[in-house]
PDB file of C-alpha atoms and ligand atoms in Angstrom:
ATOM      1  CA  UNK T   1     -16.235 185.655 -62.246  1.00 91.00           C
ATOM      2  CA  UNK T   2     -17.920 189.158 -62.775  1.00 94.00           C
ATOM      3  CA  UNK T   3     -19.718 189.060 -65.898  1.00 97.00           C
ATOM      4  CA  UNK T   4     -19.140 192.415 -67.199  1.00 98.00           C
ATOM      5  CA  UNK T   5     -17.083 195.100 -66.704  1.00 98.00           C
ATOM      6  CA  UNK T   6     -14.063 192.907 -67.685  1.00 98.00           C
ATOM      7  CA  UNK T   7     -10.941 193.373 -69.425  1.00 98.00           C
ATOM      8  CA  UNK T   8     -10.362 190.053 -71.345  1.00 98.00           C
ATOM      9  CA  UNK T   9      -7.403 188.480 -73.573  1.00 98.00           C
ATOM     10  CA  UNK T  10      -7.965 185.689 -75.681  1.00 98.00           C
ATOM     11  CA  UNK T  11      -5.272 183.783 -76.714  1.00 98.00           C
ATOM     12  CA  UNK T  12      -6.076 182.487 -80.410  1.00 98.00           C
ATOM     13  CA  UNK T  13      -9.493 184.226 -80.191  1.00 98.00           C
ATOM     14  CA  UNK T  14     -10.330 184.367 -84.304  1.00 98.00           C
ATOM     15  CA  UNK T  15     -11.981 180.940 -84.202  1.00 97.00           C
ATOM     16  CA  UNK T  16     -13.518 178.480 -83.109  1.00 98.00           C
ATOM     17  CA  UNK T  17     -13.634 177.946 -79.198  1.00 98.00           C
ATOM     18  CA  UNK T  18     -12.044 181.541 -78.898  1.00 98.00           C
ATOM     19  CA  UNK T  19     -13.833 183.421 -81.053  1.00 98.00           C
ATOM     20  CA  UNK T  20     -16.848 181.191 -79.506  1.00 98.00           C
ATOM     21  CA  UNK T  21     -15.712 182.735 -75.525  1.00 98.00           C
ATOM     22  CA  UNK T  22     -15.476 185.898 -77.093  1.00 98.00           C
ATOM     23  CA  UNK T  23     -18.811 186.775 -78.691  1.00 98.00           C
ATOM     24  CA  UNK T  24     -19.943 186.032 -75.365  1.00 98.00           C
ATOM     25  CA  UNK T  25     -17.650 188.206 -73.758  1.00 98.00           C
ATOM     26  CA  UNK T  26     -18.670 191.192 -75.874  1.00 98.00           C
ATOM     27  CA  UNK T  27     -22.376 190.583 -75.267  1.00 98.00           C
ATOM     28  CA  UNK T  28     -22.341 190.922 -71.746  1.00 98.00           C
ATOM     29  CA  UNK T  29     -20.473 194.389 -72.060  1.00 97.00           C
ATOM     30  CA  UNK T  30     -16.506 193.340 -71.659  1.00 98.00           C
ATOM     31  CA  UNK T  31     -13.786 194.442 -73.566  1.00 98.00           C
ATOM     32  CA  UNK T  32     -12.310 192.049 -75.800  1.00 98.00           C
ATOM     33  CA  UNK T  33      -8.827 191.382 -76.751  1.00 98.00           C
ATOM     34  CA  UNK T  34      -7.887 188.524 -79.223  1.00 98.00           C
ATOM     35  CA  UNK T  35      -4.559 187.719 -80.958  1.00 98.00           C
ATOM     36  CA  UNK T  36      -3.543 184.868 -83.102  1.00 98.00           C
ATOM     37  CA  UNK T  37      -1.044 184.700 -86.214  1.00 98.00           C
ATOM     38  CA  UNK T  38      -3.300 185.171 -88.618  1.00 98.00           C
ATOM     39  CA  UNK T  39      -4.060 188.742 -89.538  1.00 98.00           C
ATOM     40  CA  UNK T  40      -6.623 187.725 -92.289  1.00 98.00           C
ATOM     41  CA  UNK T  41      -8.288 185.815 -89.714  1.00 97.00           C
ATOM     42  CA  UNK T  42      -8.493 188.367 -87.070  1.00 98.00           C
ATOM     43  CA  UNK T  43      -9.437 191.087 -89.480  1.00 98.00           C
ATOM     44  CA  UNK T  44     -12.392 188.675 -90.290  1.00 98.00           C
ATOM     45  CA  UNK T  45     -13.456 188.444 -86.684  1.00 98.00           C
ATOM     46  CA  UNK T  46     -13.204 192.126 -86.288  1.00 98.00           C
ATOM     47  CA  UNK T  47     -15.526 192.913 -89.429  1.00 98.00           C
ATOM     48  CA  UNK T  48     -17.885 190.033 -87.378  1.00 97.00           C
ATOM     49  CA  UNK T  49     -17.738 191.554 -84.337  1.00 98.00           C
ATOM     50  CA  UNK T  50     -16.466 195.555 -84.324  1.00 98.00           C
ATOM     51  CA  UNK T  51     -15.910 195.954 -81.094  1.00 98.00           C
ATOM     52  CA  UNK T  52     -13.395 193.387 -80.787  1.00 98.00           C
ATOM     53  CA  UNK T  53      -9.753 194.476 -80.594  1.00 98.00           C
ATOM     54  CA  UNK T  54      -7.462 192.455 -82.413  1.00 98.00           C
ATOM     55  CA  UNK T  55      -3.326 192.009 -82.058  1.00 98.00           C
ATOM     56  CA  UNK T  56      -1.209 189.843 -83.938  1.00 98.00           C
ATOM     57  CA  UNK T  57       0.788 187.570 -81.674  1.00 98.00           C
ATOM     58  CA  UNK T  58       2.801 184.435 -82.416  1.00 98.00           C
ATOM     59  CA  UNK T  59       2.055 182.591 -78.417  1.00 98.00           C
ATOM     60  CA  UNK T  60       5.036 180.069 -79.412  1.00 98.00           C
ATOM     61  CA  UNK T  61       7.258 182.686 -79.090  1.00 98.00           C
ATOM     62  CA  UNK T  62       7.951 184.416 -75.780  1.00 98.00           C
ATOM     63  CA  UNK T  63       9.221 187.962 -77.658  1.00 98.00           C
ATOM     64  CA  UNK T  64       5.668 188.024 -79.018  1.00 98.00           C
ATOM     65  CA  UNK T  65       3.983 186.999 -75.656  1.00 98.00           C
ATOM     66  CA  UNK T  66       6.323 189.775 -73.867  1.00 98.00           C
ATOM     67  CA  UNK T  67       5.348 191.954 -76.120  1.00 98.00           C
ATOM     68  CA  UNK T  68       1.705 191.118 -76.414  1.00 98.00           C
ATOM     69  CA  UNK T  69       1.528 191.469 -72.801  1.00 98.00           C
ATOM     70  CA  UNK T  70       3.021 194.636 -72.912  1.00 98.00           C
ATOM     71  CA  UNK T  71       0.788 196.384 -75.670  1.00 98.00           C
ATOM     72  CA  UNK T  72      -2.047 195.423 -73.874  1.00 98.00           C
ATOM     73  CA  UNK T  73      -1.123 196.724 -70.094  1.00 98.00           C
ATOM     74  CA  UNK T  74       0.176 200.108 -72.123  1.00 98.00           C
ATOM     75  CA  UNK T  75      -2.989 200.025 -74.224  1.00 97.00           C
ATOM     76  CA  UNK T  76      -5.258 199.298 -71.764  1.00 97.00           C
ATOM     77  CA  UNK T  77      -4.268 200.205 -68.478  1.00 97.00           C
ATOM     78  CA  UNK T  78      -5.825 196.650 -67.207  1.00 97.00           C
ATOM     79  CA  UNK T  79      -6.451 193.144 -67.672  1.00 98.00           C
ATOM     80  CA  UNK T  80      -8.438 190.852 -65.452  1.00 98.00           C
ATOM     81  CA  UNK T  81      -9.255 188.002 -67.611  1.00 98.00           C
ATOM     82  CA  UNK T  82      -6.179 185.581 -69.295  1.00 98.00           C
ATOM     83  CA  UNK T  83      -7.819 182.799 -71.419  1.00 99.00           C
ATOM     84  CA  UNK T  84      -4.984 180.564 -72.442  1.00 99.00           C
ATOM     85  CA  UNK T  85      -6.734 179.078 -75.902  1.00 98.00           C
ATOM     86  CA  UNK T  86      -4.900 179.101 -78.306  1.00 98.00           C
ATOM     87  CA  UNK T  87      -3.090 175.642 -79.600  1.00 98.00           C
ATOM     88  CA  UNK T  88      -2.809 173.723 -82.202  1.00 97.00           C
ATOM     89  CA  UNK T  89      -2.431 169.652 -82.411  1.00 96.00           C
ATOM     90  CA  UNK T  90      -0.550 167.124 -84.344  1.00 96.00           C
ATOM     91  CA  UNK T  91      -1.271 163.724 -85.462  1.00 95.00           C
ATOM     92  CA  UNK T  92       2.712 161.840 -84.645  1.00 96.00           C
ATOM     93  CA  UNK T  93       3.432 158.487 -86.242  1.00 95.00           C
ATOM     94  CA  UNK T  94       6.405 158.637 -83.108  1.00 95.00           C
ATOM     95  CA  UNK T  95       8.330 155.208 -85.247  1.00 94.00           C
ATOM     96  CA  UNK T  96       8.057 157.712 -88.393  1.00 93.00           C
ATOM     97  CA  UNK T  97       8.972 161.174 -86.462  1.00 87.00           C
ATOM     98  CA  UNK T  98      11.065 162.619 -89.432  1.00 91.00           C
ATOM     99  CA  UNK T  99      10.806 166.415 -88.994  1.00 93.00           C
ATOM    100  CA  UNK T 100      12.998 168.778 -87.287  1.00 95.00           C
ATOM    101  CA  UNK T 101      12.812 169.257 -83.542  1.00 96.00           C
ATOM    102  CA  UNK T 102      11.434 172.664 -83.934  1.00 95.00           C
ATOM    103  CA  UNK T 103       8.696 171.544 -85.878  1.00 94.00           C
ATOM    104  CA  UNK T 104       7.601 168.957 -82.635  1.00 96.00           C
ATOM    105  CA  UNK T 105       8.687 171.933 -80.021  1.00 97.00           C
ATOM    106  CA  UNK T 106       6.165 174.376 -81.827  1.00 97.00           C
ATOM    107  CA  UNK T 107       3.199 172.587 -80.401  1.00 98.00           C
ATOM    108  CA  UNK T 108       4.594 172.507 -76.506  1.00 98.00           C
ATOM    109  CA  UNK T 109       5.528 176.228 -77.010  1.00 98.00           C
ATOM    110  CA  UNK T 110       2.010 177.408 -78.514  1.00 98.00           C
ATOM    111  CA  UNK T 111      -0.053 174.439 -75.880  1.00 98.00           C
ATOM    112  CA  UNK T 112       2.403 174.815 -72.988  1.00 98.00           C
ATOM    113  CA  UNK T 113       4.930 177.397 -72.415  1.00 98.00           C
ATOM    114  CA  UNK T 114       2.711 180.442 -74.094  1.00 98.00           C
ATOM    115  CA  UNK T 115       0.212 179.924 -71.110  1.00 99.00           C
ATOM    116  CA  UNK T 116       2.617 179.196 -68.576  1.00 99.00           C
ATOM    117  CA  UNK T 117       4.702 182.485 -70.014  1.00 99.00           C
ATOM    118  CA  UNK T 118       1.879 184.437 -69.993  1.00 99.00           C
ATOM    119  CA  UNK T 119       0.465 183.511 -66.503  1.00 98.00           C
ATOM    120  CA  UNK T 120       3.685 184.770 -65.104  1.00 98.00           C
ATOM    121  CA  UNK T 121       4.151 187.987 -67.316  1.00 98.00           C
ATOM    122  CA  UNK T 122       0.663 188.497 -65.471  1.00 98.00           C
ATOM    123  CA  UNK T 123       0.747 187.654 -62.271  1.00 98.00           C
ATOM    124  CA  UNK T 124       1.908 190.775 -60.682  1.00 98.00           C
ATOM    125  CA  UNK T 125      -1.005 192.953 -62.436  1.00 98.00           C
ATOM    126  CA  UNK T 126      -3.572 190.452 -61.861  1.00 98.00           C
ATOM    127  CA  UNK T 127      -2.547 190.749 -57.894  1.00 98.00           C
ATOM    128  CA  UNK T 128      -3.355 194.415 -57.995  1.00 97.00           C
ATOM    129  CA  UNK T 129      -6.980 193.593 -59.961  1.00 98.00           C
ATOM    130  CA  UNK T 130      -9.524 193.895 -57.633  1.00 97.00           C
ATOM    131  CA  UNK T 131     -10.892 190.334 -59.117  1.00 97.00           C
ATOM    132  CA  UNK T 132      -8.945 188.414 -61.655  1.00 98.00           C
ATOM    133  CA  UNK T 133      -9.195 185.075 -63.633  1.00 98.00           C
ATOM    134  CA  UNK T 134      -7.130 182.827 -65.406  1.00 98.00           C
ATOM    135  CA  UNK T 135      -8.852 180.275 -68.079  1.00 98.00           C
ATOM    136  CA  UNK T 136      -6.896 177.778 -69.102  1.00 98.00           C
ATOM    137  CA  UNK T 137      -8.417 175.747 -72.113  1.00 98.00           C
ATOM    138  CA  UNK T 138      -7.152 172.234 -71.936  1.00 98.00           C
ATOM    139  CA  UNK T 139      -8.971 168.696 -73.164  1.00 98.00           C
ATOM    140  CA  UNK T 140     -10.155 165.565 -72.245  1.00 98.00           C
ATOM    141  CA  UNK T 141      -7.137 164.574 -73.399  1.00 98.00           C
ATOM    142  CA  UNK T 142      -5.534 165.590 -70.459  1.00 98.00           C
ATOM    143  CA  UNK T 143      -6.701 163.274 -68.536  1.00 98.00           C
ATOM    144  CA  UNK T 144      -7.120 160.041 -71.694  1.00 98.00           C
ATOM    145  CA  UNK T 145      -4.505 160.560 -74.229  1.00 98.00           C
ATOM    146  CA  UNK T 146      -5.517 160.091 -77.903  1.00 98.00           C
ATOM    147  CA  UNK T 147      -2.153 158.202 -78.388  1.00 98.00           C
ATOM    148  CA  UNK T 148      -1.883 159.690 -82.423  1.00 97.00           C
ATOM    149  CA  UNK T 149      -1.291 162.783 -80.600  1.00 97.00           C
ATOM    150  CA  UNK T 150       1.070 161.985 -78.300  1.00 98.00           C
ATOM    151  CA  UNK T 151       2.724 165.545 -77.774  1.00 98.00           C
ATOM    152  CA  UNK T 152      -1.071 167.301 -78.361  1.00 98.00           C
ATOM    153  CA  UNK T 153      -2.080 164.990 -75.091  1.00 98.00           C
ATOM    154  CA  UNK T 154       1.145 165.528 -73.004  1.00 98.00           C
ATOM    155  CA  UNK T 155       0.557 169.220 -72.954  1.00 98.00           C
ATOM    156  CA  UNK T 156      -2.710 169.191 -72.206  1.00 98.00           C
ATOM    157  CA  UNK T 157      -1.817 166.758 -69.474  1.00 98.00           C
ATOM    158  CA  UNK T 158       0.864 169.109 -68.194  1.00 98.00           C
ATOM    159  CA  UNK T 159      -1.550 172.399 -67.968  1.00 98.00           C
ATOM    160  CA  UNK T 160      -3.886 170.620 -66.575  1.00 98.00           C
ATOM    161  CA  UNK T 161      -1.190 169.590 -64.023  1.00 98.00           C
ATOM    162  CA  UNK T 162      -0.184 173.588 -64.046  1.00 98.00           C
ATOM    163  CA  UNK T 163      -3.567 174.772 -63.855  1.00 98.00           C
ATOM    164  CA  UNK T 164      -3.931 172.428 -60.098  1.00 98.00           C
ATOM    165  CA  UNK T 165      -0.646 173.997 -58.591  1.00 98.00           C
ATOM    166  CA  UNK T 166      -2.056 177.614 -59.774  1.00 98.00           C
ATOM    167  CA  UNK T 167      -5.051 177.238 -58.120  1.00 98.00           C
ATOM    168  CA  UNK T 168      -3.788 176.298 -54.775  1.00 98.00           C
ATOM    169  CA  UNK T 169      -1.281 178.586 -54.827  1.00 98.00           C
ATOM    170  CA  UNK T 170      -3.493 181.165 -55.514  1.00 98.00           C
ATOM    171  CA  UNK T 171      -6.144 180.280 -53.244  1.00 97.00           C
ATOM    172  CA  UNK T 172      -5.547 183.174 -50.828  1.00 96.00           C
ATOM    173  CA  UNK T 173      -5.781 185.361 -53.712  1.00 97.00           C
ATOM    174  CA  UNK T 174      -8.387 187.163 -55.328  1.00 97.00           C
ATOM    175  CA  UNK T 175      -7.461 185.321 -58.630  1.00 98.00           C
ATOM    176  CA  UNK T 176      -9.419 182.561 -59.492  1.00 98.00           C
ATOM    177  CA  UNK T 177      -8.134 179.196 -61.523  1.00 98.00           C
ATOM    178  CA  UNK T 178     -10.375 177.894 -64.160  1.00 98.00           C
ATOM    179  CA  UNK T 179      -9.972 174.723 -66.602  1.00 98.00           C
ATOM    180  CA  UNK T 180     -11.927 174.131 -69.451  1.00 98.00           C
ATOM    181  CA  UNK T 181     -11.560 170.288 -70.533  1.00 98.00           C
ATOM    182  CA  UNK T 182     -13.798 170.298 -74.036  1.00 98.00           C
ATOM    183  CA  UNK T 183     -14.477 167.112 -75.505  1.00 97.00           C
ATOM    184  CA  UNK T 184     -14.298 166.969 -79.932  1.00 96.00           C
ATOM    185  CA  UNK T 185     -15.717 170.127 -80.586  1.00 97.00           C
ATOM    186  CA  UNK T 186     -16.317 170.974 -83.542  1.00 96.00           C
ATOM    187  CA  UNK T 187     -13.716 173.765 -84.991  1.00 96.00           C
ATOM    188  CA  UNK T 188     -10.821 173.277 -87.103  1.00 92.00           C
ATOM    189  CA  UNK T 189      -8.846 172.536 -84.927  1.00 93.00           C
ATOM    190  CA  UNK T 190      -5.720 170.094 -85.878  1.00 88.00           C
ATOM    191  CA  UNK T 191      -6.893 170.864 -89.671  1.00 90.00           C
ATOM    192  CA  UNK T 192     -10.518 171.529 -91.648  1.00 90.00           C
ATOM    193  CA  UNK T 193     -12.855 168.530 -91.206  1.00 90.00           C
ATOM    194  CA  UNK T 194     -10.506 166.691 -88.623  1.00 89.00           C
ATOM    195  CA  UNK T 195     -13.084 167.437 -86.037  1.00 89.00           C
ATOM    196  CA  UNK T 196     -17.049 167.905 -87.705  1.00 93.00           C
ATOM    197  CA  UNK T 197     -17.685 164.664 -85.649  1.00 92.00           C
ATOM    198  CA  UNK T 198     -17.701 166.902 -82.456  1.00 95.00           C
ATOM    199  CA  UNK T 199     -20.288 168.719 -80.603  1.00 96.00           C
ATOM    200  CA  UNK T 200     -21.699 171.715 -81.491  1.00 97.00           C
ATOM    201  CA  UNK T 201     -19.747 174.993 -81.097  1.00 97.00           C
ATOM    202  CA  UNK T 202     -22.323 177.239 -79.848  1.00 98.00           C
ATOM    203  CA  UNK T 203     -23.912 174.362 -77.618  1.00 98.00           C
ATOM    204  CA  UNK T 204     -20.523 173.797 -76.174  1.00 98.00           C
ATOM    205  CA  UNK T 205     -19.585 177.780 -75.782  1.00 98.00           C
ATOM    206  CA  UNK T 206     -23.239 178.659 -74.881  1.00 98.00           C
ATOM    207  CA  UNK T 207     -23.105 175.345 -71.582  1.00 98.00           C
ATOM    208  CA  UNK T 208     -19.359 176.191 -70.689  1.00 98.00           C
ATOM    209  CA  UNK T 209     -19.453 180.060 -70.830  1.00 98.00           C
ATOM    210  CA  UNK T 210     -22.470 179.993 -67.686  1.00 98.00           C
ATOM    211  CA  UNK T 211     -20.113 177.483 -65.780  1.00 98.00           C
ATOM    212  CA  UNK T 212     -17.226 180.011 -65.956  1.00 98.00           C
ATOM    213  CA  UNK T 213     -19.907 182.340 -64.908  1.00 98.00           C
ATOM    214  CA  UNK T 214     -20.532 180.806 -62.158  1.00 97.00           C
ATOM    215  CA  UNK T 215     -17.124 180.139 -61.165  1.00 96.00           C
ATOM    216  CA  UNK T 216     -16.833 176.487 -61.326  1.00 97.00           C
ATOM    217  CA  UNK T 217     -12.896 175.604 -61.104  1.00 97.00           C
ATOM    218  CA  UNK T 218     -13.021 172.323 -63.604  1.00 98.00           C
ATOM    219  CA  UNK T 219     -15.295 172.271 -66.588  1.00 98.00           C
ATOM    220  CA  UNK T 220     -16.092 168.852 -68.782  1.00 97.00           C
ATOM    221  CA  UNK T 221     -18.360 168.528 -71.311  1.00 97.00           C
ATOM    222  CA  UNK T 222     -20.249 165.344 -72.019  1.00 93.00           C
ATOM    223  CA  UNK T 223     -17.792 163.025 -72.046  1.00 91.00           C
ATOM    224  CA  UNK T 224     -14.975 164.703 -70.270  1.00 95.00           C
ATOM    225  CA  UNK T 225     -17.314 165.526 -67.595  1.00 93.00           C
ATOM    226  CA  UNK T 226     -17.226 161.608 -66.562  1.00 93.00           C
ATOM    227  CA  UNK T 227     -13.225 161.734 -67.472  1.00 94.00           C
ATOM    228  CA  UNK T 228     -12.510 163.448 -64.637  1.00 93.00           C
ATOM    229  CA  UNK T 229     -13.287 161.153 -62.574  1.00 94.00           C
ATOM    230  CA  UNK T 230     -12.079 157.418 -63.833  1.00 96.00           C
ATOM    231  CA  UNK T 231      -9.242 155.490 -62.097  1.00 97.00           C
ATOM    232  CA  UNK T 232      -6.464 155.029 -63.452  1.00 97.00           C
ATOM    233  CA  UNK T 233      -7.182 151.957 -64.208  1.00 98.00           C
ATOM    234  CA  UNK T 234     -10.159 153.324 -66.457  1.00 98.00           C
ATOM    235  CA  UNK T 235      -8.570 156.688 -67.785  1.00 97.00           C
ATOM    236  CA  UNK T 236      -5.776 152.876 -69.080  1.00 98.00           C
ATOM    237  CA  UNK T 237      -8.684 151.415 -70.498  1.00 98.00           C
ATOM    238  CA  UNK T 238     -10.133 154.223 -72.042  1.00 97.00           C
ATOM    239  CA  UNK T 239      -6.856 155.088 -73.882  1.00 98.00           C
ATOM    240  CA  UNK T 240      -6.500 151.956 -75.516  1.00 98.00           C
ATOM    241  CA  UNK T 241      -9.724 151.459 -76.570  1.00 98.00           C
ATOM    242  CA  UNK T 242      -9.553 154.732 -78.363  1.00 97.00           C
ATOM    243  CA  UNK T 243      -6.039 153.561 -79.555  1.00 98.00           C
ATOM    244  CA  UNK T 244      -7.463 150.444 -80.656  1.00 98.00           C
ATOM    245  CA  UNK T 245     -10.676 152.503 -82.700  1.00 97.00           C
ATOM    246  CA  UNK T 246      -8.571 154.936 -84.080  1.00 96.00           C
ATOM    247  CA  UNK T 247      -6.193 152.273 -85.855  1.00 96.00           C
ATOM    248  CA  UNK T 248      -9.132 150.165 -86.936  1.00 97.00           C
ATOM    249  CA  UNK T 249     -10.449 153.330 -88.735  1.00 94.00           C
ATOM    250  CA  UNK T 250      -6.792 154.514 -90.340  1.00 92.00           C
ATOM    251  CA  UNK T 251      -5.852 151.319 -91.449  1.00 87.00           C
TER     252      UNK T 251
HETATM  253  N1  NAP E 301     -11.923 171.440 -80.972  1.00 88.98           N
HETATM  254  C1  NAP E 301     -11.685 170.431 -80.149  1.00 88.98           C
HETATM  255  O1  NAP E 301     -12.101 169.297 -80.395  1.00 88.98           O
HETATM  256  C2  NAP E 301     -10.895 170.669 -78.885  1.00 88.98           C
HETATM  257  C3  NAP E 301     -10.910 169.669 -77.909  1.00 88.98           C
HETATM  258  C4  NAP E 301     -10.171 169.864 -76.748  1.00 88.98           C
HETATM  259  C5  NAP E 301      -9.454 171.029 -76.564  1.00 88.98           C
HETATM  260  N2  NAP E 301      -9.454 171.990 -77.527  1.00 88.98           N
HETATM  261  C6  NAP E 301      -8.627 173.176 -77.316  1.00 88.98           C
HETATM  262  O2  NAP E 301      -9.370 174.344 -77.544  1.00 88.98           O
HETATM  263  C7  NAP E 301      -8.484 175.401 -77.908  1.00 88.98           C
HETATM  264  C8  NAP E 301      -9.041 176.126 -79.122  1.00 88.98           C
HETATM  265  O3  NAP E 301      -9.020 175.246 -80.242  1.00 88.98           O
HETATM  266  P1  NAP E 301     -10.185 175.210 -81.329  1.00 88.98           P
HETATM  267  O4  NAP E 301     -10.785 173.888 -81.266  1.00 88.98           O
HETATM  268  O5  NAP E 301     -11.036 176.403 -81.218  1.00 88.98           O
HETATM  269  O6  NAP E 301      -9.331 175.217 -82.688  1.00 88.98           O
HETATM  270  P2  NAP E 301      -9.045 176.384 -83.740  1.00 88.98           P
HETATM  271  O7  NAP E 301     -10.281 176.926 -84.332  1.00 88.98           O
HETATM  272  O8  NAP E 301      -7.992 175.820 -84.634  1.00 88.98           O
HETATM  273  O9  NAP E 301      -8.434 177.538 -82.832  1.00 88.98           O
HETATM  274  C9  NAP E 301      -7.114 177.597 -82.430  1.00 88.98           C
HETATM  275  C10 NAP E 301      -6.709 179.064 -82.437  1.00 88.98           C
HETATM  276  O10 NAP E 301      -5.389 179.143 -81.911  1.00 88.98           O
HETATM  277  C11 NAP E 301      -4.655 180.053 -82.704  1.00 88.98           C
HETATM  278  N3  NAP E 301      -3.254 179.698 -82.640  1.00 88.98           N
HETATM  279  C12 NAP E 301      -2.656 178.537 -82.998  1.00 88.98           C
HETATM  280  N4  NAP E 301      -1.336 178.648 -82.853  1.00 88.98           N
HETATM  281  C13 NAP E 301      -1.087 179.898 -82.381  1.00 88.98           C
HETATM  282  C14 NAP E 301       0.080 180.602 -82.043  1.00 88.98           C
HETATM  283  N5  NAP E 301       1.293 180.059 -82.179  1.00 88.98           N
HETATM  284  N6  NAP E 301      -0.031 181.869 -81.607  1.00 88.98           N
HETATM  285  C15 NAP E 301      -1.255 182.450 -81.477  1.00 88.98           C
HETATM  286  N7  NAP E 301      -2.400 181.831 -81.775  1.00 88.98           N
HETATM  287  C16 NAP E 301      -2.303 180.559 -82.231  1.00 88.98           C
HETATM  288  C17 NAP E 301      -5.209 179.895 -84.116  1.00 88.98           C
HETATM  289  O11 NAP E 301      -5.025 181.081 -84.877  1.00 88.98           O
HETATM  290  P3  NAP E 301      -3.772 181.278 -85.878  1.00 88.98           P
HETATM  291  O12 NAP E 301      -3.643 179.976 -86.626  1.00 88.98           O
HETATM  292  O13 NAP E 301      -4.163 182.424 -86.724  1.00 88.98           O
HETATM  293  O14 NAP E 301      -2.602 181.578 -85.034  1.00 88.98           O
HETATM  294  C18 NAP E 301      -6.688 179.661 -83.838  1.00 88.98           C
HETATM  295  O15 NAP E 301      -7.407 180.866 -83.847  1.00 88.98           O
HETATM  296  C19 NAP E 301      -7.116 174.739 -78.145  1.00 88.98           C
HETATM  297  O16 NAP E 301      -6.280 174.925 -77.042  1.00 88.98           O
HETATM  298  C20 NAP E 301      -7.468 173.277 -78.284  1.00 88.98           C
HETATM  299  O17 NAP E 301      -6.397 172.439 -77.923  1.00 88.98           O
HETATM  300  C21 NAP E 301     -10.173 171.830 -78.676  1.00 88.98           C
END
């Protein structure tokens, strides 16, 4: 990946690893697109950082991604850089599932379909870019699911699955496939607090942004580093030992 010169969208860019990708971004002279639902939260980021520029975009649902896409080809006249970030994740008791279907669907939409969407609404404009990326920000979990988020760890399972058949088909292209698999970071993700256990932001941003830099295809982070590598028989193990902790600590 080129480090400047870029035109970049962030999907959910007004926090945490987003906002993270995109500081760093705008300090190596890119321009910087973020969206995300919240306006407050965008206008917040663009107070932080002035230079950003900011659209509010719902990635669960493919009118906004359409027209998010749009906006930005019209506003723009490029895009090189798609970093699929945004998402959100759920904590499913699966014997106590009482809410509606859309309220379960809302986390494949915003973890799945938005990237997959929004690869495709791209694909024939990042063909034409002279050099192109796609960043897909996935987990650990991907590979070991944290069984009390069973649909959080399916997605992440599936684009990492998506993010594989990109990259080969792509591999004659001039766009190049990246994964990010983060370990707990620590951002709000899944709610405030859920996730202060987890590393560092800015160590995490500051180690994955030079990998992306350098073009590596698949990047871990402590422990997901080692993740992507188990057997099956260990990526088994591993998910019901964390099974096993998280219940002892939720009892
Ligand atoms: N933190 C971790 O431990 C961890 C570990 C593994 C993977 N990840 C992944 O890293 C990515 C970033 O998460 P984070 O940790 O930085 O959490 P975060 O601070 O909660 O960031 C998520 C961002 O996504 C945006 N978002 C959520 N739903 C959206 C939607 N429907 N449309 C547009 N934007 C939406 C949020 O903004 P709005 O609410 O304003 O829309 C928010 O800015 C996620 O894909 C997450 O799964 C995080």
């Amino acid at each position: 990946m080129q480090s400047s010169g870029n035109t970049v969208l962030i999907t959910g860019g007004a926090s945490g690893i987003g906002l993270a990708l995109a500081k760093r971004f705008l300090a190596l002279d890119n321009e910087v697109i973020i969206c995300g639902r919240r306006e407050e939260k965008l206008r917040q980021a663009k107070e932080e950082f002035p230079s950003l520029h900011t659209r509010v975009a719902d990635i669960a649902n493919a009118n906004d991604r359409e027209a998010l896409v749009k906006w930005t080809l019209n506003h723009f006249g490029r895009l090189n850089i798609l970093v699929n970030n945004a998402g959100i994740q759920n904590r499913i008791a699966i014997q106590k599932a009482n809410f509606t279907w859309s309220e379960y669907q809302q986390e494949i939409a915003v973890n799945l379909e938005g990237p997959i969407h929004l690869t495709l609404l791209l694909m024939e404009h990042l063909q034409v870019m002279a050099q192109a990326s796609i960043i897909n920000i996935s987990s650990g979990l991907a590979i070991v699911p944290a069984t009390w988020a069973p649909i959080y760890s399916a997605t992440k399972a599936a684009l990492h699955s998506f993010s594989t058949s990109l990259r080969l088909q792509l591999e004659d292209t001039k766009i190049e496939v990246m994964e990010v698999l983060p370990p707990a970071v620590n951002t709000d993700l899944g709610g405030t607090g859920l996730h202060t256990f987890g590393a560092p932001l800015s160590e995490f941003a500051d180690a994955v942004f030079a990998r992306l830099l350098a073009g590596e295809q698949e990047i871990g982070y402590g422990g997901t580093e080692e993740r992507l590598h188990l057997t099956k028989k260990e990526q088994d193990t591993a998910a019901k030992q964390m099974w096993e902790n998280f219940k002892h600590h939720n009892r």
